[in-house]
């Protein structure tokens, strides 16, 4: 519209210019006819100019009204936006208030409690920010402590806090189950040194009639499923170390996991790092080899590290009970291994529990806890990567001298270095394991600490490999 107005005004000026030029340049004419003609032309021109001026005024009025209407629309939109922002602000404050009231109703807790979610939920936190790295690039590794009805959780928490090198790098999250008042009071004393979460589903749990006495295992599986979902999918951690409330830890517990973390995230053939050696009793470990680590096909547990990626895989099919034996099944393990130490970085003091002390008196209470601090983060641990480890391990095992238990026991072995004791059947393995005091059971066909069927330990100053034949072709699940 503005371009049209400018054009009209410019045209009017041109017409006036032509008229003026015509009047000045034309010679005087005495003829009345010419005079009348000129007057008639001037009248027509004046009429056209007036029409153009009237049209310009209308256009100008239209432009003015259009501007006013636009201002009104902008004002209305602005007011609407302002009202919407106020409404959003009110809604947000309402949500925060409701959430705060809900937290108060849940009790005096340090961490907000999420809504109940089933342990089998396959939903992942697609929009939850992950807590993976510190500003300097170091990994954030959360410690998840499972607690129920042991007030001795204090012993575990005291050690974790004492040995923790960095609060930001190793946040401690205590997950409470069982609604045990005395245990909750103990945990509450730690204030902001820890983060507290509570398993919300305290309902009775359905158990098959034949397994009623094992109800505790069902509750533990439910607690594990909920807590790990919360850690990875609600709190957003990328890496978690699981600790149970009856574990002592070694002074280099955190250093051990920090040093092995790069292996876990870079080698797809690994799926966990464990602080535990199932056969780590005094007399079966080399106390001068605190820095030695191994690969194992047997899932050790009892202080172990996993990633968000693994939990995303396991959570949709998490079992209702016996989670540790379930995780050892071939369908879950998928030929992956864990890292484990020569000397354990954890030791259990929980004789009483859902297992009723099974294995405790014969094995668990004799596990040696490491006392020598090893700087794993300064070591080159690439020998544990599968491509490096398998070649060296197989060569060491099957090039070692074959001996019998009696020869070792009586000290009749002359050859230096590691030795090998063969086994060719399930019963042969169990007989030999019992002679040395090893744990002799199998889980999904895998012996404890076994790697490629080989169980490695230390006996009377010598490395011993209890090994199947060199043409071993996998575990036999019927051996369990």
mmCIF file of C-alpha atoms in Angstrom, residues 61-460:
data_model
loop_
_atom_site.group_PDB
_atom_site.id
_atom_site.type_symbol
_atom_site.label_atom_id
_atom_site.label_comp_id
_atom_site.label_asym_id
_atom_site.label_seq_id
_atom_site.Cartn_x
_atom_site.Cartn_y
_atom_site.Cartn_z
ATOM 1 C CA UNK A 61 -6.561 6.357 6.188
ATOM 2 C CA UNK A 62 -6.467 2.636 5.371
ATOM 3 C CA UNK A 63 -2.765 2.486 6.233
ATOM 4 C CA UNK A 64 -3.360 4.261 9.529
ATOM 5 C CA UNK A 65 -6.220 1.944 10.450
ATOM 6 C CA UNK A 66 -4.124 -1.101 9.494
ATOM 7 C CA UNK A 67 -1.313 0.031 11.800
ATOM 8 C CA UNK A 68 -3.763 0.537 14.634
ATOM 9 C CA UNK A 69 -5.269 -2.920 14.087
ATOM 10 C CA UNK A 70 -1.808 -4.488 14.085
ATOM 11 C CA UNK A 71 -0.989 -2.759 17.364
ATOM 12 C CA UNK A 72 -4.217 -4.097 18.864
ATOM 13 C CA UNK A 73 -3.439 -7.634 17.692
ATOM 14 C CA UNK A 74 0.107 -7.414 19.054
ATOM 15 C CA UNK A 75 -1.225 -6.157 22.361
ATOM 16 C CA UNK A 76 -3.761 -8.985 22.554
ATOM 17 C CA UNK A 77 -1.069 -11.582 21.734
ATOM 18 C CA UNK A 78 1.296 -10.097 24.259
ATOM 19 C CA UNK A 79 -1.374 -10.188 26.937
ATOM 20 C CA UNK A 80 -2.194 -13.774 26.015
ATOM 21 C CA UNK A 81 1.468 -14.774 26.232
ATOM 22 C CA UNK A 82 1.770 -13.033 29.548
ATOM 23 C CA UNK A 83 -1.305 -14.841 30.870
ATOM 24 C CA UNK A 84 0.055 -18.179 29.601
ATOM 25 C CA UNK A 85 3.400 -17.574 31.295
ATOM 26 C CA UNK A 86 1.598 -16.762 34.515
ATOM 27 C CA UNK A 87 -0.508 -19.906 34.137
ATOM 28 C CA UNK A 88 2.604 -22.017 33.499
ATOM 29 C CA UNK A 89 4.323 -20.454 36.476
ATOM 30 C CA UNK A 90 1.324 -21.209 38.664
ATOM 31 C CA UNK A 91 1.179 -24.797 37.372
ATOM 32 C CA UNK A 92 4.894 -25.243 37.962
ATOM 33 C CA UNK A 93 4.619 -23.907 41.504
ATOM 34 C CA UNK A 94 1.622 -26.163 42.044
ATOM 35 C CA UNK A 95 3.572 -29.205 40.847
ATOM 36 C CA UNK A 96 6.575 -28.320 43.010
ATOM 37 C CA UNK A 97 4.314 -27.783 46.008
ATOM 38 C CA UNK A 98 2.537 -31.096 45.452
ATOM 39 C CA UNK A 99 5.891 -32.828 45.044
ATOM 40 C CA UNK A 100 7.220 -31.239 48.216
ATOM 41 C CA UNK A 101 4.122 -32.290 50.145
ATOM 42 C CA UNK A 102 4.526 -35.805 48.766
ATOM 43 C CA UNK A 103 8.168 -35.902 49.929
ATOM 44 C CA UNK A 104 7.121 -34.785 53.392
ATOM 45 C CA UNK A 105 4.489 -37.513 53.477
ATOM 46 C CA UNK A 106 7.118 -40.090 52.533
ATOM 47 C CA UNK A 107 9.140 -39.192 55.616
ATOM 48 C CA UNK A 108 12.221 -37.193 56.428
ATOM 49 C CA UNK A 109 14.388 -38.427 53.547
ATOM 50 C CA UNK A 110 17.415 -36.936 51.867
ATOM 51 C CA UNK A 111 16.351 -37.872 48.366
ATOM 52 C CA UNK A 112 13.007 -37.505 46.638
ATOM 53 C CA UNK A 113 11.274 -40.829 46.161
ATOM 54 C CA UNK A 114 10.169 -41.782 42.687
ATOM 55 C CA UNK A 115 6.812 -43.419 42.013
ATOM 56 C CA UNK A 116 6.611 -47.172 42.232
ATOM 57 C CA UNK A 117 7.718 -48.934 39.060
ATOM 58 C CA UNK A 118 7.813 -52.680 38.369
ATOM 59 C CA UNK A 119 11.189 -54.388 38.390
ATOM 60 C CA UNK A 120 10.428 -55.895 35.002
ATOM 61 C CA UNK A 121 9.724 -52.564 33.326
ATOM 62 C CA UNK A 122 11.411 -52.319 29.950
ATOM 63 C CA UNK A 123 11.028 -48.554 29.806
ATOM 64 C CA UNK A 124 14.279 -46.645 29.784
ATOM 65 C CA UNK A 125 14.999 -43.036 30.677
ATOM 66 C CA UNK A 126 15.212 -41.720 27.150
ATOM 67 C CA UNK A 127 15.233 -38.091 28.342
ATOM 68 C CA UNK A 128 17.052 -38.464 31.664
ATOM 69 C CA UNK A 129 20.431 -36.642 31.683
ATOM 70 C CA UNK A 130 23.247 -39.075 32.363
ATOM 71 C CA UNK A 131 25.854 -38.574 35.037
ATOM 72 C CA UNK A 132 28.896 -40.008 33.305
ATOM 73 C CA UNK A 133 31.889 -37.711 33.667
ATOM 74 C CA UNK A 134 33.410 -35.072 35.902
ATOM 75 C CA UNK A 135 34.492 -31.767 34.280
ATOM 76 C CA UNK A 136 38.048 -33.148 34.039
ATOM 77 C CA UNK A 137 36.826 -36.202 32.099
ATOM 78 C CA UNK A 138 37.121 -38.742 34.932
ATOM 79 C CA UNK A 139 34.185 -41.171 35.232
ATOM 80 C CA UNK A 140 31.489 -40.786 37.858
ATOM 81 C CA UNK A 141 30.942 -44.204 39.473
ATOM 82 C CA UNK A 142 28.041 -44.404 41.919
ATOM 83 C CA UNK A 143 28.142 -46.812 44.873
ATOM 84 C CA UNK A 144 24.794 -48.540 45.444
ATOM 85 C CA UNK A 145 24.500 -50.060 48.927
ATOM 86 C CA UNK A 146 21.654 -52.529 49.438
ATOM 87 C CA UNK A 147 20.264 -52.530 52.965
ATOM 88 C CA UNK A 148 17.434 -54.333 54.701
ATOM 89 C CA UNK A 149 17.453 -55.175 58.391
ATOM 90 C CA UNK A 150 21.114 -55.116 59.408
ATOM 91 C CA UNK A 151 22.133 -52.270 61.705
ATOM 92 C CA UNK A 152 25.702 -53.365 60.938
ATOM 93 C CA UNK A 153 25.293 -51.495 57.655
ATOM 94 C CA UNK A 154 27.114 -48.825 59.649
ATOM 95 C CA UNK A 155 30.304 -50.872 59.428
ATOM 96 C CA UNK A 156 30.035 -50.967 55.633
ATOM 97 C CA UNK A 157 29.169 -47.259 55.279
ATOM 98 C CA UNK A 158 31.948 -46.153 57.616
ATOM 99 C CA UNK A 159 34.519 -47.909 55.447
ATOM 100 C CA UNK A 160 33.089 -46.581 52.186
ATOM 101 C CA UNK A 161 33.191 -43.017 53.494
ATOM 102 C CA UNK A 162 36.645 -43.472 55.038
ATOM 103 C CA UNK A 163 38.269 -44.802 51.863
ATOM 104 C CA UNK A 164 36.301 -42.748 49.330
ATOM 105 C CA UNK A 165 38.833 -40.513 47.525
ATOM 106 C CA UNK A 166 36.332 -38.127 45.925
ATOM 107 C CA UNK A 167 32.748 -37.372 46.978
ATOM 108 C CA UNK A 168 31.698 -36.093 43.546
ATOM 109 C CA UNK A 169 33.242 -39.010 41.689
ATOM 110 C CA UNK A 170 31.877 -41.715 44.017
ATOM 111 C CA UNK A 171 28.413 -40.730 45.302
ATOM 112 C CA UNK A 172 27.089 -43.278 47.814
ATOM 113 C CA UNK A 173 23.423 -44.201 47.384
ATOM 114 C CA UNK A 174 21.834 -46.380 50.074
ATOM 115 C CA UNK A 175 18.723 -48.246 48.950
ATOM 116 C CA UNK A 176 16.533 -49.256 51.888
ATOM 117 C CA UNK A 177 14.122 -52.182 51.943
ATOM 118 C CA UNK A 178 12.211 -54.035 54.685
ATOM 119 C CA UNK A 179 11.102 -50.900 56.622
ATOM 120 C CA UNK A 180 13.375 -51.847 59.512
ATOM 121 C CA UNK A 181 13.239 -48.898 61.915
ATOM 122 C CA UNK A 182 16.590 -49.448 63.640
ATOM 123 C CA UNK A 183 18.433 -49.820 60.326
ATOM 124 C CA UNK A 184 16.741 -46.695 58.953
ATOM 125 C CA UNK A 185 17.829 -44.744 62.035
ATOM 126 C CA UNK A 186 21.445 -45.818 61.547
ATOM 127 C CA UNK A 187 21.402 -44.792 57.887
ATOM 128 C CA UNK A 188 19.747 -41.475 58.758
ATOM 129 C CA UNK A 189 22.729 -40.443 60.886
ATOM 130 C CA UNK A 190 24.923 -40.049 57.818
ATOM 131 C CA UNK A 191 23.016 -37.013 56.616
ATOM 132 C CA UNK A 192 24.282 -35.531 53.355
ATOM 133 C CA UNK A 193 27.299 -37.849 53.237
ATOM 134 C CA UNK A 194 25.040 -40.294 51.403
ATOM 135 C CA UNK A 195 21.908 -40.328 49.254
ATOM 136 C CA UNK A 196 18.944 -42.331 50.537
ATOM 137 C CA UNK A 197 16.319 -44.059 48.420
ATOM 138 C CA UNK A 198 13.573 -46.453 49.514
ATOM 139 C CA UNK A 199 12.109 -49.465 47.765
ATOM 140 C CA UNK A 200 8.430 -48.440 47.736
ATOM 141 C CA UNK A 201 6.755 -51.821 47.218
ATOM 142 C CA UNK A 202 6.548 -53.413 50.656
ATOM 143 C CA UNK A 203 3.593 -55.643 49.805
ATOM 144 C CA UNK A 204 3.700 -59.359 50.407
ATOM 145 C CA UNK A 205 5.170 -61.290 47.531
ATOM 146 C CA UNK A 206 3.728 -64.348 45.865
ATOM 147 C CA UNK A 207 5.939 -67.420 46.139
ATOM 148 C CA UNK A 208 5.321 -70.924 44.768
ATOM 149 C CA UNK A 209 4.293 -73.278 47.606
ATOM 150 C CA UNK A 210 7.486 -75.338 47.334
ATOM 151 C CA UNK A 211 9.633 -72.210 47.735
ATOM 152 C CA UNK A 212 7.976 -70.472 50.669
ATOM 153 C CA UNK A 213 11.081 -70.812 52.799
ATOM 154 C CA UNK A 214 13.015 -68.967 50.084
ATOM 155 C CA UNK A 215 10.759 -65.903 50.037
ATOM 156 C CA UNK A 216 13.749 -63.767 50.971
ATOM 157 C CA UNK A 217 15.336 -64.421 47.583
ATOM 158 C CA UNK A 218 12.191 -63.131 45.864
ATOM 159 C CA UNK A 219 12.290 -59.912 47.894
ATOM 160 C CA UNK A 220 15.975 -59.408 47.154
ATOM 161 C CA UNK A 221 15.375 -59.767 43.405
ATOM 162 C CA UNK A 222 12.521 -57.252 43.596
ATOM 163 C CA UNK A 223 14.734 -54.818 45.500
ATOM 164 C CA UNK A 224 17.617 -55.205 43.053
ATOM 165 C CA UNK A 225 15.385 -54.659 40.048
ATOM 166 C CA UNK A 226 13.797 -51.511 41.471
ATOM 167 C CA UNK A 227 17.022 -49.995 42.789
ATOM 168 C CA UNK A 228 19.009 -50.501 39.585
ATOM 169 C CA UNK A 229 16.160 -49.088 37.510
ATOM 170 C CA UNK A 230 16.191 -46.066 39.821
ATOM 171 C CA UNK A 231 19.959 -45.619 39.633
ATOM 172 C CA UNK A 232 20.250 -45.826 35.851
ATOM 173 C CA UNK A 233 16.871 -44.614 34.596
ATOM 174 C CA UNK A 234 15.872 -42.082 37.265
ATOM 175 C CA UNK A 235 19.098 -40.742 38.779
ATOM 176 C CA UNK A 236 20.878 -41.120 35.438
ATOM 177 C CA UNK A 237 24.179 -42.738 36.448
ATOM 178 C CA UNK A 238 26.218 -44.450 33.729
ATOM 179 C CA UNK A 239 28.235 -46.777 35.986
ATOM 180 C CA UNK A 240 27.351 -48.358 39.341
ATOM 181 C CA UNK A 241 29.230 -50.486 41.884
ATOM 182 C CA UNK A 242 26.910 -52.751 43.869
ATOM 183 C CA UNK A 243 27.760 -53.279 47.539
ATOM 184 C CA UNK A 244 25.702 -55.237 50.048
ATOM 185 C CA UNK A 245 25.295 -54.159 53.642
ATOM 186 C CA UNK A 246 27.449 -56.984 55.042
ATOM 187 C CA UNK A 247 30.691 -56.286 53.164
ATOM 188 C CA UNK A 248 34.045 -55.012 54.387
ATOM 189 C CA UNK A 249 36.107 -53.246 51.721
ATOM 190 C CA UNK A 250 39.850 -52.971 51.154
ATOM 191 C CA UNK A 251 41.663 -49.610 51.329
ATOM 192 C CA UNK A 252 42.226 -49.701 47.551
ATOM 193 C CA UNK A 253 38.615 -50.678 46.767
ATOM 194 C CA UNK A 254 37.915 -47.464 44.843
ATOM 195 C CA UNK A 255 41.317 -47.477 43.139
ATOM 196 C CA UNK A 256 40.681 -51.036 41.945
ATOM 197 C CA UNK A 257 37.421 -50.131 40.222
ATOM 198 C CA UNK A 258 38.760 -46.862 38.850
ATOM 199 C CA UNK A 259 41.729 -48.675 37.316
ATOM 200 C CA UNK A 260 39.629 -51.413 35.721
ATOM 201 C CA UNK A 261 36.857 -49.089 34.490
ATOM 202 C CA UNK A 262 38.553 -48.447 31.086
ATOM 203 C CA UNK A 263 38.656 -52.219 30.465
ATOM 204 C CA UNK A 264 34.958 -52.636 31.170
ATOM 205 C CA UNK A 265 33.870 -49.889 28.777
ATOM 206 C CA UNK A 266 36.309 -50.741 25.974
ATOM 207 C CA UNK A 267 36.184 -54.568 25.808
ATOM 208 C CA UNK A 268 32.799 -55.910 24.682
ATOM 209 C CA UNK A 269 33.737 -59.378 25.932
ATOM 210 C CA UNK A 270 33.590 -58.053 29.518
ATOM 211 C CA UNK A 271 30.354 -57.403 31.356
ATOM 212 C CA UNK A 272 31.438 -56.779 34.938
ATOM 213 C CA UNK A 273 34.334 -56.126 37.280
ATOM 214 C CA UNK A 274 34.160 -57.856 40.659
ATOM 215 C CA UNK A 275 36.147 -57.220 43.824
ATOM 216 C CA UNK A 276 35.622 -60.833 44.907
ATOM 217 C CA UNK A 277 37.645 -64.045 44.529
ATOM 218 C CA UNK A 278 35.434 -67.057 45.331
ATOM 219 C CA UNK A 279 38.542 -69.115 46.102
ATOM 220 C CA UNK A 280 40.399 -66.263 47.766
ATOM 221 C CA UNK A 281 41.022 -67.948 51.108
ATOM 222 C CA UNK A 282 44.294 -67.472 52.931
ATOM 223 C CA UNK A 283 46.568 -70.280 51.729
ATOM 224 C CA UNK A 284 45.001 -70.281 48.249
ATOM 225 C CA UNK A 285 46.182 -66.815 47.169
ATOM 226 C CA UNK A 286 49.617 -65.330 46.619
ATOM 227 C CA UNK A 287 49.834 -62.605 49.257
ATOM 228 C CA UNK A 288 52.690 -61.007 47.316
ATOM 229 C CA UNK A 289 50.568 -60.683 44.170
ATOM 230 C CA UNK A 290 48.000 -58.094 45.265
ATOM 231 C CA UNK A 291 48.322 -56.415 41.860
ATOM 232 C CA UNK A 292 47.458 -59.552 39.824
ATOM 233 C CA UNK A 293 44.058 -59.691 38.121
ATOM 234 C CA UNK A 294 42.260 -62.353 36.077
ATOM 235 C CA UNK A 295 39.404 -62.870 33.675
ATOM 236 C CA UNK A 296 36.678 -65.261 34.821
ATOM 237 C CA UNK A 297 33.598 -66.767 33.164
ATOM 238 C CA UNK A 298 31.978 -67.184 36.581
ATOM 239 C CA UNK A 299 29.975 -64.174 37.782
ATOM 240 C CA UNK A 300 31.451 -63.451 41.256
ATOM 241 C CA UNK A 301 29.206 -60.690 42.637
ATOM 242 C CA UNK A 302 29.925 -59.410 46.185
ATOM 243 C CA UNK A 303 31.082 -55.941 45.182
ATOM 244 C CA UNK A 304 30.802 -55.593 41.421
ATOM 245 C CA UNK A 305 30.630 -52.900 38.776
ATOM 246 C CA UNK A 306 28.251 -52.747 35.817
ATOM 247 C CA UNK A 307 27.264 -50.175 33.218
ATOM 248 C CA UNK A 308 23.978 -48.618 32.187
ATOM 249 C CA UNK A 309 24.311 -50.439 28.855
ATOM 250 C CA UNK A 310 24.305 -53.855 30.556
ATOM 251 C CA UNK A 311 21.393 -52.993 32.811
ATOM 252 C CA UNK A 312 19.356 -51.787 29.831
ATOM 253 C CA UNK A 313 19.873 -55.268 28.401
ATOM 254 C CA UNK A 314 19.030 -57.179 31.599
ATOM 255 C CA UNK A 315 16.232 -55.117 33.150
ATOM 256 C CA UNK A 316 13.374 -56.105 30.808
ATOM 257 C CA UNK A 317 13.832 -59.791 31.691
ATOM 258 C CA UNK A 318 14.913 -59.431 35.329
ATOM 259 C CA UNK A 319 13.878 -62.557 37.297
ATOM 260 C CA UNK A 320 11.525 -62.807 40.262
ATOM 261 C CA UNK A 321 14.104 -64.627 42.398
ATOM 262 C CA UNK A 322 17.635 -66.087 42.551
ATOM 263 C CA UNK A 323 18.973 -63.237 40.426
ATOM 264 C CA UNK A 324 22.655 -64.207 40.858
ATOM 265 C CA UNK A 325 22.179 -67.736 39.506
ATOM 266 C CA UNK A 326 19.948 -66.343 36.765
ATOM 267 C CA UNK A 327 22.641 -63.910 35.672
ATOM 268 C CA UNK A 328 25.085 -66.821 35.366
ATOM 269 C CA UNK A 329 22.939 -68.604 32.808
ATOM 270 C CA UNK A 330 24.283 -68.759 29.232
ATOM 271 C CA UNK A 331 21.349 -66.685 27.947
ATOM 272 C CA UNK A 332 22.478 -63.762 30.116
ATOM 273 C CA UNK A 333 26.250 -64.271 30.184
ATOM 274 C CA UNK A 334 26.520 -64.725 26.405
ATOM 275 C CA UNK A 335 30.168 -65.857 26.650
ATOM 276 C CA UNK A 336 31.182 -62.646 28.410
ATOM 277 C CA UNK A 337 33.634 -62.544 31.293
ATOM 278 C CA UNK A 338 34.325 -60.517 34.439
ATOM 279 C CA UNK A 339 37.557 -59.202 35.940
ATOM 280 C CA UNK A 340 38.427 -60.544 39.394
ATOM 281 C CA UNK A 341 41.468 -60.059 41.668
ATOM 282 C CA UNK A 342 44.005 -62.485 43.115
ATOM 283 C CA UNK A 343 43.219 -61.071 46.569
ATOM 284 C CA UNK A 344 39.669 -59.949 47.280
ATOM 285 C CA UNK A 345 38.824 -56.274 47.774
ATOM 286 C CA UNK A 346 35.684 -57.241 49.705
ATOM 287 C CA UNK A 347 34.913 -59.690 52.502
ATOM 288 C CA UNK A 348 31.523 -60.628 53.908
ATOM 289 C CA UNK A 349 30.794 -60.497 57.626
ATOM 290 C CA UNK A 350 27.124 -61.447 57.148
ATOM 291 C CA UNK A 351 26.903 -64.968 58.497
ATOM 292 C CA UNK A 352 23.151 -64.630 59.063
ATOM 293 C CA UNK A 353 20.937 -63.913 56.060
ATOM 294 C CA UNK A 354 18.518 -65.442 53.579
ATOM 295 C CA UNK A 355 21.104 -68.125 52.722
ATOM 296 C CA UNK A 356 21.236 -69.192 56.399
ATOM 297 C CA UNK A 357 25.020 -69.089 56.390
ATOM 298 C CA UNK A 358 25.460 -71.456 53.447
ATOM 299 C CA UNK A 359 29.199 -71.657 52.570
ATOM 300 C CA UNK A 360 30.059 -69.180 55.344
ATOM 301 C CA UNK A 361 31.628 -71.525 57.871
ATOM 302 C CA UNK A 362 33.489 -73.581 55.258
ATOM 303 C CA UNK A 363 34.602 -70.828 52.904
ATOM 304 C CA UNK A 364 33.438 -67.245 53.188
ATOM 305 C CA UNK A 365 34.799 -66.398 56.617
ATOM 306 C CA UNK A 366 38.298 -67.438 55.474
ATOM 307 C CA UNK A 367 38.449 -65.078 52.490
ATOM 308 C CA UNK A 368 41.499 -62.854 52.744
ATOM 309 C CA UNK A 369 40.878 -59.120 52.415
ATOM 310 C CA UNK A 370 43.622 -57.135 50.712
ATOM 311 C CA UNK A 371 45.554 -54.696 52.901
ATOM 312 C CA UNK A 372 48.269 -53.560 50.477
ATOM 313 C CA UNK A 373 47.273 -50.459 48.473
ATOM 314 C CA UNK A 374 47.819 -51.020 44.753
ATOM 315 C CA UNK A 375 47.818 -48.041 42.355
ATOM 316 C CA UNK A 376 45.842 -49.710 39.576
ATOM 317 C CA UNK A 377 45.269 -46.419 37.754
ATOM 318 C CA UNK A 378 49.032 -46.172 37.172
ATOM 319 C CA UNK A 379 49.301 -49.707 35.781
ATOM 320 C CA UNK A 380 49.024 -50.995 32.237
ATOM 321 C CA UNK A 381 46.130 -53.444 32.474
ATOM 322 C CA UNK A 382 45.726 -54.096 28.754
ATOM 323 C CA UNK A 383 46.950 -57.663 29.327
ATOM 324 C CA UNK A 384 43.384 -58.320 30.521
ATOM 325 C CA UNK A 385 41.828 -57.458 27.168
ATOM 326 C CA UNK A 386 40.541 -60.657 25.588
ATOM 327 C CA UNK A 387 42.771 -60.650 22.505
ATOM 328 C CA UNK A 388 45.858 -60.281 24.701
ATOM 329 C CA UNK A 389 44.777 -62.435 27.624
ATOM 330 C CA UNK A 390 43.535 -65.577 25.897
ATOM 331 C CA UNK A 391 46.738 -66.310 24.005
ATOM 332 C CA UNK A 392 48.999 -65.814 27.017
ATOM 333 C CA UNK A 393 46.655 -67.645 29.382
ATOM 334 C CA UNK A 394 46.258 -70.747 27.213
ATOM 335 C CA UNK A 395 50.012 -70.930 26.607
ATOM 336 C CA UNK A 396 50.806 -70.609 30.306
ATOM 337 C CA UNK A 397 48.257 -73.230 31.355
ATOM 338 C CA UNK A 398 48.985 -75.927 28.789
ATOM 339 C CA UNK A 399 52.740 -75.487 28.737
ATOM 340 C CA UNK A 400 52.947 -75.951 32.513
ATOM 341 C CA UNK A 401 54.069 -79.211 34.109
ATOM 342 C CA UNK A 402 51.364 -81.808 34.785
ATOM 343 C CA UNK A 403 51.356 -82.982 38.411
ATOM 344 C CA UNK A 404 49.068 -84.753 40.887
ATOM 345 C CA UNK A 405 47.629 -83.485 44.158
ATOM 346 C CA UNK A 406 49.746 -85.883 46.192
ATOM 347 C CA UNK A 407 52.951 -84.667 44.486
ATOM 348 C CA UNK A 408 52.101 -81.070 45.325
ATOM 349 C CA UNK A 409 51.082 -81.860 48.860
ATOM 350 C CA UNK A 410 54.262 -83.770 49.616
ATOM 351 C CA UNK A 411 56.518 -81.277 47.836
ATOM 352 C CA UNK A 412 57.818 -83.769 45.272
ATOM 353 C CA UNK A 413 57.451 -81.444 42.271
ATOM 354 C CA UNK A 414 60.913 -80.549 40.990
ATOM 355 C CA UNK A 415 60.080 -78.410 37.950
ATOM 356 C CA UNK A 416 59.899 -74.648 38.603
ATOM 357 C CA UNK A 417 56.957 -72.425 37.782
ATOM 358 C CA UNK A 418 53.242 -73.033 37.448
ATOM 359 C CA UNK A 419 51.819 -76.555 37.320
ATOM 360 C CA UNK A 420 48.660 -78.146 35.954
ATOM 361 C CA UNK A 421 46.324 -80.780 37.342
ATOM 362 C CA UNK A 422 44.022 -82.170 34.626
ATOM 363 C CA UNK A 423 40.370 -83.129 35.104
ATOM 364 C CA UNK A 424 38.117 -84.843 32.569
ATOM 365 C CA UNK A 425 34.807 -85.212 34.380
ATOM 366 C CA UNK A 426 32.566 -83.361 36.795
ATOM 367 C CA UNK A 427 33.333 -85.752 39.618
ATOM 368 C CA UNK A 428 37.085 -85.629 39.007
ATOM 369 C CA UNK A 429 36.936 -81.854 39.302
ATOM 370 C CA UNK A 430 34.908 -81.956 42.525
ATOM 371 C CA UNK A 431 37.238 -84.513 44.119
ATOM 372 C CA UNK A 432 40.343 -82.454 43.376
ATOM 373 C CA UNK A 433 38.694 -79.172 44.419
ATOM 374 C CA UNK A 434 37.747 -80.633 47.791
ATOM 375 C CA UNK A 435 41.305 -81.814 48.361
ATOM 376 C CA UNK A 436 42.587 -78.242 47.979
ATOM 377 C CA UNK A 437 39.714 -76.649 49.883
ATOM 378 C CA UNK A 438 38.314 -74.931 46.790
ATOM 379 C CA UNK A 439 34.605 -74.308 46.295
ATOM 380 C CA UNK A 440 33.561 -77.300 44.237
ATOM 381 C CA UNK A 441 30.113 -76.317 42.953
ATOM 382 C CA UNK A 442 29.085 -75.338 39.409
ATOM 383 C CA UNK A 443 26.616 -72.721 38.205
ATOM 384 C CA UNK A 444 25.304 -73.270 34.660
ATOM 385 C CA UNK A 445 28.246 -75.618 34.192
ATOM 386 C CA UNK A 446 30.884 -73.040 35.190
ATOM 387 C CA UNK A 447 33.168 -73.706 38.199
ATOM 388 C CA UNK A 448 33.844 -70.797 40.523
ATOM 389 C CA UNK A 449 36.623 -68.495 39.194
ATOM 390 C CA UNK A 450 36.832 -70.664 36.039
ATOM 391 C CA UNK A 451 38.020 -69.232 32.736
ATOM 392 C CA UNK A 452 37.872 -71.479 29.681
ATOM 393 C CA UNK A 453 37.226 -74.244 32.207
ATOM 394 C CA UNK A 454 40.476 -73.509 34.098
ATOM 395 C CA UNK A 455 40.451 -72.700 37.823
ATOM 396 C CA UNK A 456 43.655 -70.943 38.886
ATOM 397 C CA UNK A 457 44.820 -70.654 42.509
ATOM 398 C CA UNK A 458 47.963 -70.650 44.657
ATOM 399 C CA UNK A 459 49.206 -73.538 46.749
ATOM 400 C CA UNK A 460 52.410 -73.883 48.765
#
